[in-house]
Structures are given as C-alpha cells and as structure tokens.
mmCIF file of C-alpha atoms (C1' of nucleotides) and ligand atoms in Angstrom:
data_model
loop_
_atom_site.group_PDB
_atom_site.id
_atom_site.type_symbol
_atom_site.label_atom_id
_atom_site.label_comp_id
_atom_site.label_asym_id
_atom_site.label_seq_id
_atom_site.Cartn_x
_atom_site.Cartn_y
_atom_site.Cartn_z
ATOM 1 C CA MET S 1 0.000 0.000 0.000
ATOM 2 C CA PRO S 2 1.435 3.392 -0.950
ATOM 3 C CA LYS S 3 1.982 5.888 1.855
ATOM 4 C CA ASN S 4 -0.165 9.006 2.110
ATOM 5 C CA CYS S 5 -2.304 8.116 -0.858
ATOM 6 C CA ASN S 6 -5.439 10.107 -1.274
ATOM 7 C CA PHE S 7 -8.068 8.282 0.700
ATOM 8 C CA ILE S 8 -10.623 11.008 0.086
ATOM 9 C CA GLU S 9 -10.576 10.280 -3.635
ATOM 10 C CA LYS S 10 -10.484 6.568 -3.100
ATOM 11 C CA LEU S 11 -13.617 6.753 -0.958
ATOM 12 C CA ARG S 12 -15.389 8.966 -3.460
ATOM 13 C CA GLU S 13 -14.593 6.568 -6.288
ATOM 14 C CA VAL S 14 -16.622 3.787 -4.716
ATOM 15 C CA GLY S 15 -19.399 6.088 -3.608
ATOM 16 C CA LEU S 16 -18.572 6.473 0.055
ATOM 17 C CA ARG S 17 -18.561 9.936 1.533
ATOM 18 C CA PRO S 18 -15.106 10.947 2.737
ATOM 19 C CA THR S 19 -16.171 11.753 6.273
ATOM 20 C CA LYS S 20 -13.403 12.242 8.823
ATOM 21 C CA GLN S 21 -14.147 8.897 10.484
ATOM 22 C CA ARG S 22 -13.807 7.011 7.206
ATOM 23 C CA VAL S 23 -10.636 8.828 6.209
ATOM 24 C CA LYS S 24 -9.170 8.122 9.640
ATOM 25 C CA MET S 25 -10.060 4.454 9.309
ATOM 26 C CA CYS S 26 -8.420 4.363 5.884
ATOM 27 C CA GLU S 27 -5.270 5.834 7.390
ATOM 28 C CA VAL S 28 -5.197 3.345 10.261
ATOM 29 C CA LEU S 29 -5.897 0.419 7.942
ATOM 30 C CA TYR S 30 -4.030 1.220 4.739
ATOM 31 C CA ASN S 31 -1.320 3.723 5.579
ATOM 32 C CA ARG S 32 1.205 1.001 6.396
ATOM 33 C CA GLU S 33 3.957 -0.997 4.762
ATOM 34 C CA LYS S 34 2.163 -4.351 4.734
ATOM 35 C CA THR S 35 -1.400 -5.565 4.812
ATOM 36 C CA PHE S 36 -2.607 -6.959 8.112
ATOM 37 C CA HIS S 37 -5.296 -8.915 9.928
ATOM 38 C CA PHE S 38 -7.407 -7.539 12.760
ATOM 39 C CA THR S 39 -10.475 -8.218 14.827
ATOM 40 C CA ILE S 40 -13.112 -5.546 15.467
ATOM 41 C CA ASN S 41 -11.665 -5.283 18.960
ATOM 42 C CA ASP S 42 -8.147 -4.708 17.645
ATOM 43 C CA LEU S 43 -9.449 -1.970 15.390
ATOM 44 C CA VAL S 44 -11.400 -0.199 18.113
ATOM 45 C CA LYS S 45 -8.206 -0.086 20.202
ATOM 46 C CA LEU S 46 -6.078 1.129 17.285
ATOM 47 C CA LEU S 47 -8.586 3.870 16.479
ATOM 48 C CA SER S 48 -8.979 5.137 20.012
ATOM 49 C CA GLU S 49 -5.180 5.329 20.298
ATOM 50 C CA LYS S 50 -4.677 7.183 17.023
ATOM 51 C CA MET S 51 -7.659 9.520 17.218
ATOM 52 C CA ASN S 52 -8.140 12.667 19.219
ATOM 53 C CA GLN S 53 -11.917 12.504 19.272
ATOM 54 C CA LYS S 54 -13.959 9.446 20.218
ATOM 55 C CA ILE S 55 -15.443 7.085 17.637
ATOM 56 C CA SER S 56 -18.675 5.237 18.264
ATOM 57 C CA LEU S 57 -18.605 1.440 18.291
ATOM 58 C CA ALA S 58 -21.589 1.436 15.944
ATOM 59 C CA THR S 59 -19.587 3.531 13.487
ATOM 60 C CA VAL S 60 -16.697 1.071 13.581
ATOM 61 C CA TYR S 61 -19.044 -1.803 12.769
ATOM 62 C CA ASN S 62 -20.891 0.172 10.101
ATOM 63 C CA THR S 63 -17.719 1.372 8.438
ATOM 64 C CA VAL S 64 -16.014 -2.015 8.518
ATOM 65 C CA HIS S 65 -19.048 -3.547 6.868
ATOM 66 C CA ALA S 66 -19.228 -0.730 4.314
ATOM 67 C CA PHE S 67 -15.569 -1.339 3.489
ATOM 68 C CA GLU S 68 -16.176 -5.084 3.315
ATOM 69 C CA LYS S 69 -19.065 -4.639 0.899
ATOM 70 C CA LYS S 70 -16.983 -2.339 -1.296
ATOM 71 C CA GLY S 71 -14.123 -4.825 -1.353
ATOM 72 C CA TYR S 72 -11.715 -2.861 0.849
ATOM 73 C CA LEU S 73 -11.760 -5.599 3.475
ATOM 74 C CA LYS S 74 -12.197 -9.337 3.489
ATOM 75 C CA GLU S 75 -13.513 -11.408 6.394
ATOM 76 C CA ILE S 76 -11.643 -14.536 7.481
ATOM 77 C CA SER S 77 -13.520 -16.735 9.925
ATOM 78 C CA ILE S 78 -11.493 -19.056 12.124
ATOM 79 C CA ASP S 79 -14.206 -20.506 14.313
ATOM 80 C CA SER S 80 -17.458 -19.348 15.781
ATOM 81 C CA HIS S 81 -15.588 -17.379 18.425
ATOM 82 C CA LYS S 82 -12.863 -15.763 16.331
ATOM 83 C CA SER S 83 -13.177 -13.792 13.125
ATOM 84 C CA TYR S 84 -10.646 -11.516 11.440
ATOM 85 C CA PHE S 85 -10.716 -8.859 8.779
ATOM 86 C CA ASP S 86 -7.953 -8.675 6.225
ATOM 87 C CA THR S 87 -6.727 -5.553 4.415
ATOM 88 C CA ASN S 88 -5.289 -7.891 1.790
ATOM 89 C CA THR S 89 -8.363 -8.431 -0.361
ATOM 90 C CA SER S 90 -6.722 -10.467 -3.083
ATOM 91 C CA ALA S 91 -7.342 -14.227 -3.229
ATOM 92 C CA HIS S 92 -4.876 -15.841 -0.861
ATOM 93 C CA HIS S 93 -4.594 -18.584 1.732
ATOM 94 C CA HIS S 94 -3.780 -18.493 5.452
ATOM 95 C CA PHE S 95 -1.931 -20.163 8.237
ATOM 96 C CA PHE S 96 -3.557 -19.893 11.643
ATOM 97 C CA ASP S 97 -1.221 -20.249 14.595
ATOM 98 C CA GLU S 98 -3.313 -21.837 17.323
ATOM 99 C CA ASP S 99 -0.733 -20.962 19.993
ATOM 100 C CA THR S 100 -0.674 -17.218 19.358
ATOM 101 C CA GLN S 101 -4.099 -16.968 17.648
ATOM 102 C CA GLU S 102 -2.280 -15.207 14.838
ATOM 103 C CA LEU S 103 -3.448 -15.271 11.231
ATOM 104 C CA ILE S 104 -0.590 -15.320 8.705
ATOM 105 C CA ASP S 105 -0.759 -14.898 4.929
ATOM 106 C CA CYS S 106 0.396 -17.816 2.865
ATOM 107 C CA ASP S 107 2.942 -16.861 0.281
ATOM 108 C CA GLU S 108 1.520 -17.292 -3.190
ATOM 109 C CA ASN S 109 4.122 -19.930 -4.055
ATOM 110 C CA ASP S 110 3.752 -21.948 -0.859
ATOM 111 C CA ILE S 111 0.568 -23.698 -1.970
ATOM 112 C CA ASP S 112 -0.061 -24.967 -5.491
ATOM 113 C CA LYS S 113 -3.146 -23.671 -7.262
ATOM 114 C CA ILE S 114 -6.147 -25.670 -6.029
ATOM 115 C CA ASN S 115 -7.782 -27.613 -8.802
ATOM 116 C CA ILE S 116 -11.505 -28.264 -8.325
ATOM 117 C CA LYS S 117 -12.225 -31.238 -10.546
ATOM 118 C CA LYS S 118 -15.973 -31.377 -10.046
ATOM 119 C CA ASN S 119 -18.121 -28.431 -9.034
ATOM 120 C CA ILE S 120 -21.755 -28.376 -7.916
ATOM 121 C CA THR S 121 -23.955 -28.423 -11.028
ATOM 122 C CA GLY S 122 -25.266 -25.030 -12.109
ATOM 123 C CA LYS S 123 -23.095 -23.071 -9.682
ATOM 124 C CA LYS S 124 -20.100 -20.893 -10.286
ATOM 125 C CA ILE S 125 -17.113 -20.796 -7.959
ATOM 126 C CA ASN S 126 -16.815 -17.494 -6.104
ATOM 127 C CA SER S 127 -13.734 -18.272 -4.043
ATOM 128 C CA VAL S 128 -11.423 -21.071 -2.979
ATOM 129 C CA GLU S 129 -9.712 -20.614 0.339
ATOM 130 C CA VAL S 130 -7.362 -22.795 2.310
ATOM 131 C CA LEU S 131 -6.867 -22.508 6.048
ATOM 132 C CA VAL S 132 -3.856 -24.329 7.497
ATOM 133 C CA ARG S 133 -3.997 -24.655 11.256
ATOM 134 C CA VAL S 134 -0.594 -24.976 12.869
ATOM 135 C CA ALA S 135 0.630 -25.270 16.455
ATOM 136 C CA SER S 136 3.815 -25.662 18.401
ATOM 137 C CA ASP S 137 5.674 -28.869 17.579
ATOM 138 C CA ASN S 138 6.324 -29.935 21.180
ATOM 139 C CA GLN S 139 2.720 -30.193 22.293
ATOM 140 C CA THR S 140 2.780 -33.647 23.859
ATOM 141 C CA GLN S 141 -0.233 -33.987 26.117
ATOM 142 C CA LYS S 142 0.379 -35.795 29.381
ATOM 143 C CA MET F 1 -22.589 -44.802 10.249
ATOM 144 C CA PRO F 2 -24.061 -48.181 11.184
ATOM 145 C CA LYS F 3 -27.670 -48.250 12.339
ATOM 146 C CA ASN F 4 -28.515 -49.004 15.945
ATOM 147 C CA CYS F 5 -24.931 -49.271 17.018
ATOM 148 C CA ASN F 6 -24.329 -49.209 20.706
ATOM 149 C CA PHE F 7 -23.994 -45.561 21.613
ATOM 150 C CA ILE F 8 -23.824 -46.353 25.320
ATOM 151 C CA GLU F 9 -20.574 -48.235 24.855
ATOM 152 C CA LYS F 10 -19.247 -45.673 22.427
ATOM 153 C CA LEU F 11 -19.797 -42.909 24.970
ATOM 154 C CA ARG F 12 -18.230 -44.945 27.778
ATOM 155 C CA GLU F 13 -15.151 -45.570 25.682
ATOM 156 C CA VAL F 14 -14.277 -41.886 25.588
ATOM 157 C CA GLY F 15 -15.227 -41.290 29.204
ATOM 158 C CA LEU F 16 -18.587 -39.621 28.726
ATOM 159 C CA ARG F 17 -21.415 -40.884 30.887
ATOM 160 C CA PRO F 18 -24.156 -42.372 28.731
ATOM 161 C CA THR F 19 -26.909 -40.203 30.100
ATOM 162 C CA LYS F 20 -30.241 -40.248 28.306
ATOM 163 C CA GLN F 21 -29.678 -36.839 26.725
ATOM 164 C CA ARG F 22 -26.307 -37.879 25.330
ATOM 165 C CA VAL F 23 -27.637 -41.158 23.986
ATOM 166 C CA LYS F 24 -30.560 -39.342 22.382
ATOM 167 C CA MET F 25 -28.196 -36.852 20.797
ATOM 168 C CA CYS F 26 -26.100 -39.729 19.450
ATOM 169 C CA GLU F 27 -29.199 -41.228 17.916
ATOM 170 C CA VAL F 28 -30.291 -37.987 16.309
ATOM 171 C CA LEU F 29 -26.781 -37.266 15.040
ATOM 172 C CA TYR F 30 -25.387 -40.670 14.081
ATOM 173 C CA ASN F 31 -28.314 -42.997 13.495
ATOM 174 C CA ARG F 32 -28.610 -42.058 9.845
ATOM 175 C CA GLU F 33 -27.410 -43.181 6.443
ATOM 176 C CA LYS F 34 -25.078 -40.262 5.780
ATOM 177 C CA THR F 35 -23.178 -37.726 7.817
ATOM 178 C CA PHE F 36 -24.605 -34.224 7.897
ATOM 179 C CA HIS F 37 -24.034 -30.595 8.785
ATOM 180 C CA PHE F 38 -26.102 -28.640 11.283
ATOM 181 C CA THR F 39 -26.222 -25.437 13.256
ATOM 182 C CA ILE F 40 -27.010 -25.397 16.977
ATOM 183 C CA ASN F 41 -30.422 -24.093 15.978
ATOM 184 C CA ASP F 42 -31.031 -26.975 13.580
ATOM 185 C CA LEU F 43 -30.094 -29.427 16.309
ATOM 186 C CA VAL F 44 -32.359 -27.863 18.915
ATOM 187 C CA LYS F 45 -35.259 -28.205 16.463
ATOM 188 C CA LEU F 46 -34.374 -31.804 15.579
ATOM 189 C CA LEU F 47 -34.137 -32.749 19.243
ATOM 190 C CA SER F 48 -37.385 -31.144 20.304
ATOM 191 C CA GLU F 49 -39.145 -32.952 17.435
ATOM 192 C CA LYS F 50 -37.671 -36.377 18.194
ATOM 193 C CA MET F 51 -37.820 -36.238 21.971
ATOM 194 C CA ASN F 52 -40.740 -36.718 24.269
ATOM 195 C CA GLN F 53 -39.242 -34.709 27.116
ATOM 196 C CA LYS F 54 -37.738 -31.245 26.765
ATOM 197 C CA ILE F 55 -33.993 -30.651 26.561
ATOM 198 C CA SER F 56 -32.392 -27.510 27.959
ATOM 199 C CA LEU F 57 -30.547 -25.194 25.579
ATOM 200 C CA ALA F 58 -27.571 -25.220 27.963
ATOM 201 C CA THR F 59 -27.438 -29.016 27.692
ATOM 202 C CA VAL F 60 -27.411 -28.862 23.912
ATOM 203 C CA TYR F 61 -24.450 -26.474 23.995
ATOM 204 C CA ASN F 62 -22.649 -28.475 26.687
ATOM 205 C CA THR F 63 -23.158 -31.771 24.915
ATOM 206 C CA VAL F 64 -22.197 -30.468 21.488
ATOM 207 C CA HIS F 65 -18.993 -29.083 22.944
ATOM 208 C CA ALA F 66 -18.324 -32.327 24.839
ATOM 209 C CA PHE F 67 -18.767 -34.241 21.576
ATOM 210 C CA GLU F 68 -16.567 -31.752 19.746
ATOM 211 C CA LYS F 69 -13.805 -32.134 22.312
ATOM 212 C CA LYS F 70 -14.005 -35.927 22.108
ATOM 213 C CA GLY F 71 -13.822 -35.849 18.320
ATOM 214 C CA TYR F 72 -17.440 -36.817 17.631
ATOM 215 C CA LEU F 73 -18.125 -33.494 15.965
ATOM 216 C CA LYS F 74 -16.150 -30.980 13.984
ATOM 217 C CA GLU F 75 -16.893 -27.272 13.706
ATOM 218 C CA ILE F 76 -16.925 -25.587 10.292
ATOM 219 C CA SER F 77 -17.037 -21.800 10.393
ATOM 220 C CA ILE F 78 -18.384 -19.999 7.344
ATOM 221 C CA ASP F 79 -18.326 -16.432 8.563
ATOM 222 C CA SER F 80 -18.810 -14.634 11.833
ATOM 223 C CA HIS F 81 -22.550 -15.091 11.523
ATOM 224 C CA LYS F 82 -22.756 -18.714 10.423
ATOM 225 C CA SER F 83 -21.103 -21.781 11.908
ATOM 226 C CA TYR F 84 -21.874 -25.446 11.358
ATOM 227 C CA PHE F 85 -21.071 -28.705 13.077
ATOM 228 C CA ASP F 86 -20.227 -31.747 11.039
ATOM 229 C CA THR F 87 -20.818 -35.377 11.999
ATOM 230 C CA ASN F 88 -18.180 -36.293 9.437
ATOM 231 C CA THR F 89 -15.055 -35.800 11.520
ATOM 232 C CA SER F 90 -12.559 -37.049 8.978
ATOM 233 C CA ALA F 91 -10.382 -34.553 7.123
ATOM 234 C CA HIS F 92 -12.389 -33.281 4.181
ATOM 235 C CA HIS F 93 -13.169 -30.128 2.251
ATOM 236 C CA HIS F 94 -16.430 -28.266 1.660
ATOM 237 C CA PHE F 95 -18.506 -26.407 -0.822
ATOM 238 C CA PHE F 96 -20.676 -23.646 0.597
ATOM 239 C CA ASP F 97 -23.711 -22.727 -1.448
ATOM 240 C CA GLU F 98 -24.247 -19.032 -0.818
ATOM 241 C CA ASP F 99 -27.755 -19.154 -2.286
ATOM 242 C CA THR F 100 -29.128 -21.864 -0.015
ATOM 243 C CA GLN F 101 -26.587 -21.429 2.824
ATOM 244 C CA GLU F 102 -25.947 -25.147 2.506
ATOM 245 C CA LEU F 103 -22.657 -26.789 3.377
ATOM 246 C CA ILE F 104 -21.770 -29.729 1.122
ATOM 247 C CA ASP F 105 -18.966 -32.259 1.526
ATOM 248 C CA CYS F 106 -16.363 -32.336 -1.192
ATOM 249 C CA ASP F 107 -15.815 -35.769 -2.598
ATOM 250 C CA GLU F 108 -12.339 -36.998 -1.749
ATOM 251 C CA ASN F 109 -11.386 -37.173 -5.413
ATOM 252 C CA ASP F 110 -12.739 -33.767 -6.381
ATOM 253 C CA ILE F 111 -9.786 -31.847 -4.978
ATOM 254 C CA ASP F 112 -6.168 -32.965 -5.265
ATOM 255 C CA LYS F 113 -4.229 -33.344 -2.031
ATOM 256 C CA ILE F 114 -3.034 -29.894 -0.947
ATOM 257 C CA ASN F 115 0.724 -29.637 -0.887
ATOM 258 C CA ILE F 116 2.102 -27.113 1.613
ATOM 259 C CA LYS F 117 5.566 -26.338 0.310
ATOM 260 C CA LYS F 118 6.698 -24.106 3.135
ATOM 261 C CA ASN F 119 5.304 -24.210 6.657
ATOM 262 C CA ILE F 120 5.805 -21.783 9.557
ATOM 263 C CA THR F 121 9.117 -22.619 11.237
ATOM 264 C CA GLY F 122 8.830 -24.735 14.381
ATOM 265 C CA LYS F 123 5.145 -25.475 13.906
ATOM 266 C CA LYS F 124 3.388 -28.646 12.921
ATOM 267 C CA ILE F 125 0.361 -28.712 10.661
ATOM 268 C CA ASN F 126 -2.808 -29.717 12.475
ATOM 269 C CA SER F 127 -5.251 -29.469 9.601
ATOM 270 C CA VAL F 128 -5.614 -28.220 6.051
ATOM 271 C CA GLU F 129 -9.099 -27.272 4.994
ATOM 272 C CA VAL F 130 -10.492 -25.856 1.785
ATOM 273 C CA LEU F 131 -13.735 -23.943 1.571
ATOM 274 C CA VAL F 132 -15.143 -23.394 -1.905
ATOM 275 C CA ARG F 133 -17.859 -20.757 -2.018
ATOM 276 C CA VAL F 134 -20.291 -21.222 -4.888
ATOM 277 C CA ALA F 135 -23.408 -19.408 -6.028
ATOM 278 C CA SER F 136 -25.983 -19.503 -8.768
ATOM 279 C CA ASP F 137 -24.503 -18.924 -12.214
ATOM 280 C CA ASN F 138 -27.039 -16.336 -13.357
ATOM 281 C CA GLN F 139 -26.431 -13.742 -10.663
ATOM 282 C CA THR F 140 -26.096 -10.629 -12.785
ATOM 283 C CA GLN F 141 -26.618 -7.596 -10.562
ATOM 284 C CA LYS F 142 -28.585 -4.755 -12.087
ATOM 285 C "C1'" DC J 1 -24.818 29.747 2.666
ATOM 286 C "C1'" DA J 2 -29.153 27.149 2.562
ATOM 287 C "C1'" DA J 3 -31.068 22.577 1.914
ATOM 288 C "C1'" DC J 4 -30.792 17.794 1.784
ATOM 289 C "C1'" DA J 5 -29.272 13.292 2.059
ATOM 290 C "C1'" DG J 6 -26.349 10.410 4.142
ATOM 291 C "C1'" DT J 7 -23.624 9.672 8.528
ATOM 292 C "C1'" DT J 8 -22.504 9.442 13.315
ATOM 293 C "C1'" DT J 9 -23.778 8.896 17.810
ATOM 294 C "C1'" DA J 10 -25.299 7.126 22.522
ATOM 295 C "C1'" DG J 11 -27.853 4.107 24.216
ATOM 296 C "C1'" DA J 12 -31.430 0.547 23.886
ATOM 297 C "C1'" DA J 13 -32.574 -3.863 21.961
ATOM 298 C "C1'" DT J 14 -31.533 -8.194 20.238
ATOM 299 C "C1'" DT J 15 -29.107 -12.400 19.725
ATOM 300 C "C1'" DA J 16 -25.883 -15.975 20.814
ATOM 301 C "C1'" DT J 17 -23.445 -18.065 24.279
ATOM 302 C "C1'" DT J 18 -21.905 -19.043 28.983
ATOM 303 C "C1'" DA J 19 -22.280 -19.042 34.135
ATOM 304 C "C1'" DT J 20 -24.812 -20.239 38.290
ATOM 305 C "C1'" DA J 21 -26.716 -22.912 41.602
ATOM 306 C "C1'" DA J 22 -30.358 -26.007 42.727
ATOM 307 C "C1'" DT J 23 -32.047 -30.489 41.464
ATOM 308 C "C1'" DG J 24 -31.597 -34.962 39.250
ATOM 309 C "C1'" DT J 25 -29.283 -39.233 37.905
ATOM 310 C "C1'" DA J 26 -25.704 -42.961 36.518
ATOM 311 C "C1'" DG J 27 -22.828 -46.000 38.391
ATOM 312 C "C1'" DA J 28 -20.345 -47.523 42.300
ATOM 313 C "C1'" DT J 29 -20.480 -49.004 47.202
ATOM 314 C "C1'" DT J 30 -22.404 -50.967 50.728
ATOM 315 C "C1'" DA K 1 -31.858 -52.851 46.864
ATOM 316 C "C1'" DA K 2 -30.823 -48.789 49.425
ATOM 317 C "C1'" DT K 3 -27.296 -45.376 49.739
ATOM 318 C "C1'" DC K 4 -23.699 -42.529 48.138
ATOM 319 C "C1'" DT K 5 -21.231 -39.446 45.233
ATOM 320 C "C1'" DA K 6 -19.587 -37.355 41.314
ATOM 321 C "C1'" DC K 7 -21.156 -35.620 37.366
ATOM 322 C "C1'" DA K 8 -25.071 -33.903 34.417
ATOM 323 C "C1'" DT K 9 -29.213 -31.299 33.596
ATOM 324 C "C1'" DT K 10 -32.083 -27.588 34.240
ATOM 325 C "C1'" DA K 11 -34.157 -22.881 34.446
ATOM 326 C "C1'" DT K 12 -32.688 -18.724 34.772
ATOM 327 C "C1'" DA K 13 -29.486 -14.944 35.047
ATOM 328 C "C1'" DA K 14 -25.453 -12.917 33.243
ATOM 329 C "C1'" DT K 15 -22.397 -11.699 29.681
ATOM 330 C "C1'" DA K 16 -20.765 -10.618 25.139
ATOM 331 C "C1'" DA K 17 -21.196 -9.454 20.453
ATOM 332 C "C1'" DT K 18 -23.756 -7.179 17.198
ATOM 333 C "C1'" DT K 19 -27.560 -4.473 15.389
ATOM 334 C "C1'" DC K 20 -31.273 -1.093 15.778
ATOM 335 C "C1'" DT K 21 -33.157 3.512 16.730
ATOM 336 C "C1'" DA K 22 -33.926 8.096 16.398
ATOM 337 C "C1'" DA K 23 -31.936 12.470 17.176
ATOM 338 C "C1'" DA K 24 -28.062 15.405 16.079
ATOM 339 C "C1'" DC K 25 -24.534 16.344 12.796
ATOM 340 C "C1'" DT K 26 -21.896 17.102 8.486
ATOM 341 C "C1'" DG K 27 -20.303 16.688 3.528
ATOM 342 C "C1'" DT K 28 -21.974 17.943 -0.810
ATOM 343 C "C1'" DT K 29 -24.671 20.320 -4.148
ATOM 344 C "C1'" DG K 30 -26.520 24.293 -6.192
HETATM 345 MN MN1 MN M 201 -20.047 -9.394 8.242
HETATM 346 MN MN1 MN M 202 -16.849 -24.187 20.023
HETATM 347 ZN ZN1 ZN M 203 -4.605 -12.448 4.736
HETATM 348 ZN ZN1 ZN M 204 -18.495 -32.022 6.089
#
DNA sequence: CAACAGTTTAGAATTATTATAATGTAGATT
DNA sequence: AATCTACATTATAATAATTCTAAACTGTTG
C-alpha cells in the first residue's frame, strides 16, 4: 500500500462519503507498509489510540461492513468465536497459529493452485480458500 | 454410520457418561445413512421434534462441545454469523452454497491433495481445509 | 450559505453463548 | 436394593457481540 495516498478520492470513487471517520479508518488500515489482519476489537483499540476525538462502536461496525461490501476488506472466519478482517483483499490462503491466535498470509508460491475437478452443477465458484492450522511442535499432552 | 450401534458403549469408551440426553443426541446425530451438517439451531429443532421430554438449551451447547472435544463433531465456520457442526469428523473439504446457505462435503477425489511447500518454522500442521464458495450462475446484478 | 441526504452517535434492543446454583441421575459401594 | 457421590441437567441470570433507533450532525450540491 502506498503511503499518504489520497483516501478522500479513493472513498469517493466507490461512492462512500469521505467523512473524517472514514478517512481516519483508511489511514489506520491502509497507511502502512504491509497488509494486516485484525479483529473488530483490535481496530477499536487502534482507532482510540490514534484519534483525538472518540469514535462510536456502531460507526466502527458500520464502516467495517461498508468497506467489506466495497471490497476494501475481506472477512476470514477461524471458528465461531474468532473472526478476522484482512486488508489484503486479493485471493490468498492463510496459516492460523493456534498458539498465538495469529493469522498469517500464505505466500503465493507456498501452496499450489487448487484444482476443483468437479463443481456443484449449475453453480459458479466465487472463491477457494485454504486454512492451514498450525501449532507448536512440542505439544505432547500428558 | 451403522444403524442401531451401541452408543452407550461408544460414549463410555471416551469417558462420557451415557446419560439419556447424550444417547438421544447420538441417535439424532449418528443414526442415519449419511453424515450431515447442522447449526445449533437446527439441532435444537431436531431434538425437540424427536424427543418426548424437553432438553435444555444449555445441555445442547454443553453436549455439542463435549462431543466436539471428544472428536465426535467438527466445527466448520463460514463467517462470523454462520457456523456449522459436522458429523463427518474425517479430514475433508467443503462447498458452501451461498444461495441456499448449505454446506456440502467435497468428494475426496474432487480436490487434489493440498501440498504445503513451506510451513511456519517450528510449527506442525494440524489441519488443512479448503472452503469453496459457490453461487448460482445467473447472478447478474442490475 | 441554505437545503438535503447520508452519517454518526449514545444508548437501547436483540441475539448468541456461557455461568450459576439447585435439582436430578448414573454407576459404584455398601 | 438402598445409599452414596460425582457428574449432568435444568431454568434462569449474566455476559458478550452485534444491530437497531432516532436524534443530532456534516459533507456535498446548487
Ligand atoms: Mn459481516
Ligand atoms: Mn466451540
Ligand atoms: Zn490475509
Ligand atoms: Zn463435512
């Protein structure tokens, strides 16, 4: 992601008003070297740290979902109790570290292209995603 | 799954007391031709239909989680709002039909074995799961 | 700068899940 | 077979996550 790119224009392009909350969220989410994964909770903390004024929880939810719908964010669900959003919206796979609860992008070359030999009749494939759960090697239960 | 197999013994084997609720849940879940996918809500409905006495919601949650921990059930998370349990606990992949919200097992031969070329250092792979999202072919948005 | 439509907000409402604590029961012990 | 005890079930309350509501606010247009 390029630094200091014009989020106001970017928001306008997809039909979202460049309100200060949305621009601030863009900065927090996209004004960084690498893409990253976060929970709603993570984001609320990040925003309250980086903002002078307060932001309503409802606004965080609304804006995240607006961004998701517009393709600025992608949701990655780990289990019923843990769900992440991803600023990397391209098709990619993940490792999930069960020790640290960390979600890690799979390098494009680390998994061969998945070949679906037989699809459900009359349906088109929207996405193919792999989740690799990993954990510490020395986890011998007593 | 074999019909009328002895659930009481099966439960004892893994150290769960064969109480009447647990045996009834085994019957509802495993006394059928094919494995299946269900939400907690689905299961509550199934149980209240098939049972003479009432079963507490807390017991359904407790028992599902007991079964999950013992490897009788597997959780499949679609997104933060939708999570299924699977009576097929073997490693397998899924199609998710976004039109009908139906989760469908992938046939073993329909996806080639996933080859993870590079894993996170010092971690072992616990599972590799593919989720293929599909939807109706003629979904042209106006 | 007036007008409007879309946005934010605090707080209430809803939903899903878990905790609590009293009662019930399976399986072991007499 | 009666008793015992640990574990399970239950109704209900509590908690947590998310969404709704309706009033106030603000970016955009003309
Ligand atoms: Mn969502
Ligand atoms: Mn669970
Ligand atoms: Zn990612
Ligand atoms: Zn399945």
